[in-house]
Short mmCIF file of C-alpha atoms and ligand atoms in Angstrom, two decimals:
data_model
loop_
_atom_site.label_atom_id
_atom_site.label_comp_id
_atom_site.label_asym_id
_atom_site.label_seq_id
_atom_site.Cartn_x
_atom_site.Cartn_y
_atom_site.Cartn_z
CA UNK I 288 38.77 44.88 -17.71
CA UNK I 289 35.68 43.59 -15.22
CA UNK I 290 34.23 45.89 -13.06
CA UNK I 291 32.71 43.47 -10.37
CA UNK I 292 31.77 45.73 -8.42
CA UNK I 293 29.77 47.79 -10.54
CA UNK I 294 25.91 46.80 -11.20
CA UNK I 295 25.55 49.77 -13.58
CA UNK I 296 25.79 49.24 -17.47
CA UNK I 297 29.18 50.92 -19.17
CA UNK I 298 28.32 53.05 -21.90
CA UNK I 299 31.24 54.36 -24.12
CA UNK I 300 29.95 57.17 -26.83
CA UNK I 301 31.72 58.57 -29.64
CA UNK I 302 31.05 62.21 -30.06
CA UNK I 303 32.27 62.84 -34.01
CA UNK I 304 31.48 66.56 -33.49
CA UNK I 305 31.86 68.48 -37.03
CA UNK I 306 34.09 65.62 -38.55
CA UNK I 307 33.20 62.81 -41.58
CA UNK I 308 30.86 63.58 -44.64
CA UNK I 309 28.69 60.31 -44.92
CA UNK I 310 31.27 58.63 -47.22
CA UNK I 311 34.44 58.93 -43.93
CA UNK I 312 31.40 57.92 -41.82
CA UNK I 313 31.08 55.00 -43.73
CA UNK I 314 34.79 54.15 -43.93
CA UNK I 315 34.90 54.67 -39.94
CA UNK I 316 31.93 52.59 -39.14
CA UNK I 317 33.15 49.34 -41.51
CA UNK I 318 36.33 49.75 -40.03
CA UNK I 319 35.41 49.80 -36.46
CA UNK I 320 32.91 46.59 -37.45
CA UNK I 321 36.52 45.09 -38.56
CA UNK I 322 38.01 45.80 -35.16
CA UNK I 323 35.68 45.02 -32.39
CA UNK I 324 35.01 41.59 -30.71
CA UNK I 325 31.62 41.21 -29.05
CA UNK I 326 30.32 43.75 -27.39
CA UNK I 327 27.18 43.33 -26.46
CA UNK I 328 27.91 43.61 -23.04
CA UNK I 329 28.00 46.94 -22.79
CA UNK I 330 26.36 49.95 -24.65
CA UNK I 331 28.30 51.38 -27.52
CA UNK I 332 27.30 54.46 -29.20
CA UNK I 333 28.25 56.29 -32.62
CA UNK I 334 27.24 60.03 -32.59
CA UNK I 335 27.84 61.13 -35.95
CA UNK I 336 27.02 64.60 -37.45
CA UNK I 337 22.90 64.92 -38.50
CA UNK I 338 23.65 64.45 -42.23
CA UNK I 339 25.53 60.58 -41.22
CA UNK I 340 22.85 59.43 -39.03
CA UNK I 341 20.85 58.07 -41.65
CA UNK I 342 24.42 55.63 -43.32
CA UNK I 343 25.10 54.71 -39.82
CA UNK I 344 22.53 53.62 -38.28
CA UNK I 345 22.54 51.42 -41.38
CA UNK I 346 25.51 49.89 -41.14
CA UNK I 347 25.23 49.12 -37.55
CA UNK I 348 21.33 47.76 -37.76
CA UNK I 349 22.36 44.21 -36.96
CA UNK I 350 25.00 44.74 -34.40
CA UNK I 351 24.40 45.88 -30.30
CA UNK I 352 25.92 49.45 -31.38
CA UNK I 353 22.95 52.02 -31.30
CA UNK I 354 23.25 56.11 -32.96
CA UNK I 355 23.02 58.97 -31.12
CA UNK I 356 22.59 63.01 -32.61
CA UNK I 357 24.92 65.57 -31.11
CA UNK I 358 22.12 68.43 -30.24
CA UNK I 359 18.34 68.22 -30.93
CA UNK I 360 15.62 71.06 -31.07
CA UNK I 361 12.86 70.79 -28.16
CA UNK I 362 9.95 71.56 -30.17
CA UNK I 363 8.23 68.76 -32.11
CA UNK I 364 8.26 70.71 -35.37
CA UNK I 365 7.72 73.99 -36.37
CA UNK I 366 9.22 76.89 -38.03
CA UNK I 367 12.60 76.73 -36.27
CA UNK I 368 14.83 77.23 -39.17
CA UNK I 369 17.97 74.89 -39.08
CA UNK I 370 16.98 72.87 -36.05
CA UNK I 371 15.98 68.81 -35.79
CA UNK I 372 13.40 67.32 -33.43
CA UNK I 373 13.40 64.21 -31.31
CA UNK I 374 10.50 63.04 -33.63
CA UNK I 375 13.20 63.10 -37.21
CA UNK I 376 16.12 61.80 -34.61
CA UNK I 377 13.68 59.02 -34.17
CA UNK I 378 12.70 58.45 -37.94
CA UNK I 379 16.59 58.05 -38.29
CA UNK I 380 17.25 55.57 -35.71
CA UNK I 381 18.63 57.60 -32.99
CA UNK I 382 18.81 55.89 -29.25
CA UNK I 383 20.30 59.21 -28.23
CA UNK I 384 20.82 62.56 -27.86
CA UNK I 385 24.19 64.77 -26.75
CA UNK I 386 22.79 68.13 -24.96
CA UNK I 387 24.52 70.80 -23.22
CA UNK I 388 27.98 69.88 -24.43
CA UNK I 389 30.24 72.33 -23.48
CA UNK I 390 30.45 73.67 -27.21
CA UNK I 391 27.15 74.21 -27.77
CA UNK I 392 27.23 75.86 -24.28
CA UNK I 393 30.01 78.19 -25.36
CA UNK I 394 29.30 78.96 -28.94
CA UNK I 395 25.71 78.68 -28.92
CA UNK I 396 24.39 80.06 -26.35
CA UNK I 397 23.27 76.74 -24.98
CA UNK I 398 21.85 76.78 -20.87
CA UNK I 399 20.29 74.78 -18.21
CA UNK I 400 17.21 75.70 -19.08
CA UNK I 401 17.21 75.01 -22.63
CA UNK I 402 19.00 71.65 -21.33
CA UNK I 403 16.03 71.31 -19.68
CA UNK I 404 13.42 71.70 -22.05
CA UNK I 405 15.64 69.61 -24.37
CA UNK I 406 15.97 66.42 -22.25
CA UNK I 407 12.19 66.75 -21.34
CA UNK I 408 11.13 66.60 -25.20
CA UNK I 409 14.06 63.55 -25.53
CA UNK I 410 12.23 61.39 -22.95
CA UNK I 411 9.22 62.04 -24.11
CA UNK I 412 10.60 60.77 -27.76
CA UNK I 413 11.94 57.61 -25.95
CA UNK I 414 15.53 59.24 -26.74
CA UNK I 415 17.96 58.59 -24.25
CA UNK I 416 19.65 62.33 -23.21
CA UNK I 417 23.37 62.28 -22.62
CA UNK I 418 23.43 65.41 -20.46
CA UNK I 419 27.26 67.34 -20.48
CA UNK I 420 27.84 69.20 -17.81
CA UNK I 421 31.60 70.69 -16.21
CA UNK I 422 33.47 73.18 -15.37
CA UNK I 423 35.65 75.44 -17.45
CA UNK I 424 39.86 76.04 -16.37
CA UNK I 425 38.46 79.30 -14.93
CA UNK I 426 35.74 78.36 -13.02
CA UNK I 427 38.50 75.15 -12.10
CA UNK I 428 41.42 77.75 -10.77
CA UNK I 429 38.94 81.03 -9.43
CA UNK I 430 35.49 79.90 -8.58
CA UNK I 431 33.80 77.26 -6.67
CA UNK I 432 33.68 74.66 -9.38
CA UNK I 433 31.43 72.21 -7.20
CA UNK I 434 28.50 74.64 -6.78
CA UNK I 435 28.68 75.24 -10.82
CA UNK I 436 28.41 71.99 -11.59
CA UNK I 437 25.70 71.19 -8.69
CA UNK I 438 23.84 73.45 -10.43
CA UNK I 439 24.04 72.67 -14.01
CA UNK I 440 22.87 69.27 -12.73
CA UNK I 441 19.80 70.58 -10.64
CA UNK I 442 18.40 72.70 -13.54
CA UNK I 443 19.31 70.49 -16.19
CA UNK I 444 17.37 67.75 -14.80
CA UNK I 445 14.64 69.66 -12.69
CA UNK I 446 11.24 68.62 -13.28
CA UNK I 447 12.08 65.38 -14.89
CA UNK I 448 9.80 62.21 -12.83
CA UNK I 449 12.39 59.86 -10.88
CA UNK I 450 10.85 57.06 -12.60
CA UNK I 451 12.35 58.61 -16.06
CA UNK I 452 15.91 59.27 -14.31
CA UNK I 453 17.74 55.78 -15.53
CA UNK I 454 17.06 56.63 -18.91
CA UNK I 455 19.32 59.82 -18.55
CA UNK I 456 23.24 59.82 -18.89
CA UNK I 457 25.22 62.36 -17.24
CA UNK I 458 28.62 63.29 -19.28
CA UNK I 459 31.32 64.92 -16.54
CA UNK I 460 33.44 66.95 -19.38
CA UNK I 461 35.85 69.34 -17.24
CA UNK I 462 36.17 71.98 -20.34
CA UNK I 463 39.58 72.10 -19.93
CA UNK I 464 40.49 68.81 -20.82
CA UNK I 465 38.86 68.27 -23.73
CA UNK I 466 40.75 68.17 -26.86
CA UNK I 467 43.53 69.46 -25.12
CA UNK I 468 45.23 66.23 -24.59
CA UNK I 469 45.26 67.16 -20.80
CA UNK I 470 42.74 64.48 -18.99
CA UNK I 471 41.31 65.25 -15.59
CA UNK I 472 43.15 62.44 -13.35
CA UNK I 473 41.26 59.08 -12.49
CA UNK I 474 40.98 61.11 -9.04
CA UNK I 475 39.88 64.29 -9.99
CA UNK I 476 36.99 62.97 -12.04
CA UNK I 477 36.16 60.22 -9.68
CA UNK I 478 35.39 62.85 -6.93
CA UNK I 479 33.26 64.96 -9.59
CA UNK I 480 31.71 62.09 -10.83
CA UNK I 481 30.72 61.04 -6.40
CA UNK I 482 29.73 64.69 -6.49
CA UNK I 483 27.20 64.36 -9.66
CA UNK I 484 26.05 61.59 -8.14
CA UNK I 485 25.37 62.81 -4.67
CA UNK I 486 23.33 65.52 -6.85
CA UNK I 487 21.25 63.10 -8.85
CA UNK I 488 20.25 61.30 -5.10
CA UNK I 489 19.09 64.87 -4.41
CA UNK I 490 16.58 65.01 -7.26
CA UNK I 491 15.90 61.37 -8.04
CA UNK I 492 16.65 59.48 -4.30
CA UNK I 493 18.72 56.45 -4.19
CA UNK I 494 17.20 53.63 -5.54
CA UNK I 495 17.31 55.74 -9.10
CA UNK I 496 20.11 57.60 -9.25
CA UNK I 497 22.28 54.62 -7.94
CA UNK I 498 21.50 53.23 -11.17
CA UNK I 499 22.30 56.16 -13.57
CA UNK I 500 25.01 55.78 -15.73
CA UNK I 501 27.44 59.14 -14.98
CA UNK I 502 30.44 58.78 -18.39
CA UNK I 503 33.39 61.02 -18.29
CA UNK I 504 34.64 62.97 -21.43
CA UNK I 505 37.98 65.42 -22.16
CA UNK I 506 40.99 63.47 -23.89
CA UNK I 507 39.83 60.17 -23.62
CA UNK I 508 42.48 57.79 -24.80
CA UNK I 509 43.91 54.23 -25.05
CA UNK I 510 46.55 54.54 -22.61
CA UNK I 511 44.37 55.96 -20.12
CA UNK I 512 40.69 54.74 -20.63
CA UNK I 513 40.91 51.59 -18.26
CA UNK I 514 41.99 53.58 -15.58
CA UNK I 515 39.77 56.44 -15.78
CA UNK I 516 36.96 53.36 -16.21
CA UNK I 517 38.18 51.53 -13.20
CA UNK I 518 36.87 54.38 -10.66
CA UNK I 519 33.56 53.33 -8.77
CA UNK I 520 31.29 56.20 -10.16
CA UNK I 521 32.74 56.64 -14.09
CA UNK I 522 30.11 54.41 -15.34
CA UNK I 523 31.50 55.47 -19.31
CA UNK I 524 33.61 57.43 -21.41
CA UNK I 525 32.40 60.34 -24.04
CA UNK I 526 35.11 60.28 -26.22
CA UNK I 527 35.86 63.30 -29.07
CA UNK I 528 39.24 62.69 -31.10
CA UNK I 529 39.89 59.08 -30.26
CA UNK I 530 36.68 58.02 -31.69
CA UNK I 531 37.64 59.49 -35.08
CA UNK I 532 39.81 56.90 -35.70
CA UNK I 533 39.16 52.61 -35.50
CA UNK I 534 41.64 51.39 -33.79
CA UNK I 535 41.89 54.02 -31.08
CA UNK I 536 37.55 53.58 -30.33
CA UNK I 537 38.19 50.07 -30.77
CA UNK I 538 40.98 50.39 -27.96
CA UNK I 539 38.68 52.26 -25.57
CA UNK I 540 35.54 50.36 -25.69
CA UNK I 541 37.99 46.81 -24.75
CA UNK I 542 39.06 49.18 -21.70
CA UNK I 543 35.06 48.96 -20.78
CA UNK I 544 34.26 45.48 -21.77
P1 LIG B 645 38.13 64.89 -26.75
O1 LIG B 645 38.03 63.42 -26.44
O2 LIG B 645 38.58 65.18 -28.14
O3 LIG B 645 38.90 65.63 -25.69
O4 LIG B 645 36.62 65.46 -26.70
C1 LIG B 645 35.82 65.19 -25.61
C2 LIG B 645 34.45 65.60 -25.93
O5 LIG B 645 34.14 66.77 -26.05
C3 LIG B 645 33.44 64.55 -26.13
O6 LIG B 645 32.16 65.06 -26.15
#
């Protein structure tokens, strides 16, 4: 499906989360190889776990697909026991970096400001940040959901320079939707996604943030990726379980081509 209208690169990610040793990372990977026509045209990214980077980024060295890490330590090194830097994400041949997905946020004690710190220390490591942000079924049904995710925007991104801003993605994953099987409608995410991007034209001003690529994640699938795709400010899709499997990623990134 052709987006005419848009100017902005898609970018479809597959988040692997806590799934494939380096031998089902392999299988995936030569699989997906199998399925995909050309796809050069947009950007396509594998986020295995840390230990698959490495066999990944191998397999895809001569194609347009590029690596990303799920999570990422801001220091440089250090004595931070059990945590990875931008500088080893690097050595591995990672383009990206996932921060502040909603797990990490929930189990881990992950916030905007460590967000913050985190993207900072990406760009700095030329590592693209995929920043998550959204709002949890909670905060959807009791709470003004708009002014929480307004402001996991603003302090996510606070202090980085404008000039840095199209190097950022912003990930809209509504908590509720994701691995649920429940999607946020084409509409509902289209008006977060306007709302993200009204943010982003707060910090960054027009010219940049009209060019930053805003994805959408929670249930992804085949049978409803073009649509979700089709809306003027999803830019991409972070997808969880359907990019476990070949033929389902395969499905979804011909829904952005
Ligand atoms: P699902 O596609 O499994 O809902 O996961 C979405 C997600 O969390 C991607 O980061």
């Amino acid at each position: 499906m052709k987006h005419l209208m848009k100017t902005r690169r898609t970018i479809i990610a597959g988040n692997w989360k806590m799934f494939k040793t380096v031998n089902e990372a392999e299988a995936l990977v030569k699989g997906l190889l199998l399925e995909l026509p050309d796809v050069s045209s947009i950007d396509v990214v594998l986020c295995p776990p840390f230990t698959a980077l490495s066999r990944v980024a191998d397999l895809v060295s001569n194609t347009s697909i590029r690596v990303g890490a799920q999570d990422m330590h801001w220091e440089k090194e250090g004595a931070f026991t059990g945590e990875i830097s931008a500088t080893m994400l690097r050595d591995v041949y990672c383009r990206y970096v996932i921060l502040g997905h909603s797990e990490r946020r929930q189990l881990f004690g992950e916030t905007n400001e460590s967000v913050n710190r985190k993207a900072k220390a990406a760009l700095s490591a030329s590592l693209r940040p995929i920043v998550c942000v959204g709002e949890t079924l909670d905060e959807r049904e009791k709470k003004d959901f708009r002014a929480i995710i307004t402001r996991q925007v603003k302090e996510s991104l606070a202090g980085i320079p404008a000039e840095q801003a199209e190097e950022i993605v912003v990930a809209y994953e509504p908590v509720w939707a994701i691995g649920t099987g429940r999607n946020a409608t084409p509409a509902q995410a289209q008006e977060v996604h306007a709302l993200i991007r009204t943010s982003l034209v707060a910090l960054f001003g027009d010219k940049y943030a009209g060019n930053m690529r805003i994805q959408y994640g929670g249930s992804v699938k085949p049978n409803n990726a073009a649509e979700l795709l089709g809306q003027p400010d999803i830019d991409g899709a972070l997808v969880g379980g359907a990019s476990l499997e070949a033929r389902a990623f395969t499905a979804i990134i011909k829904a952005g081509l």
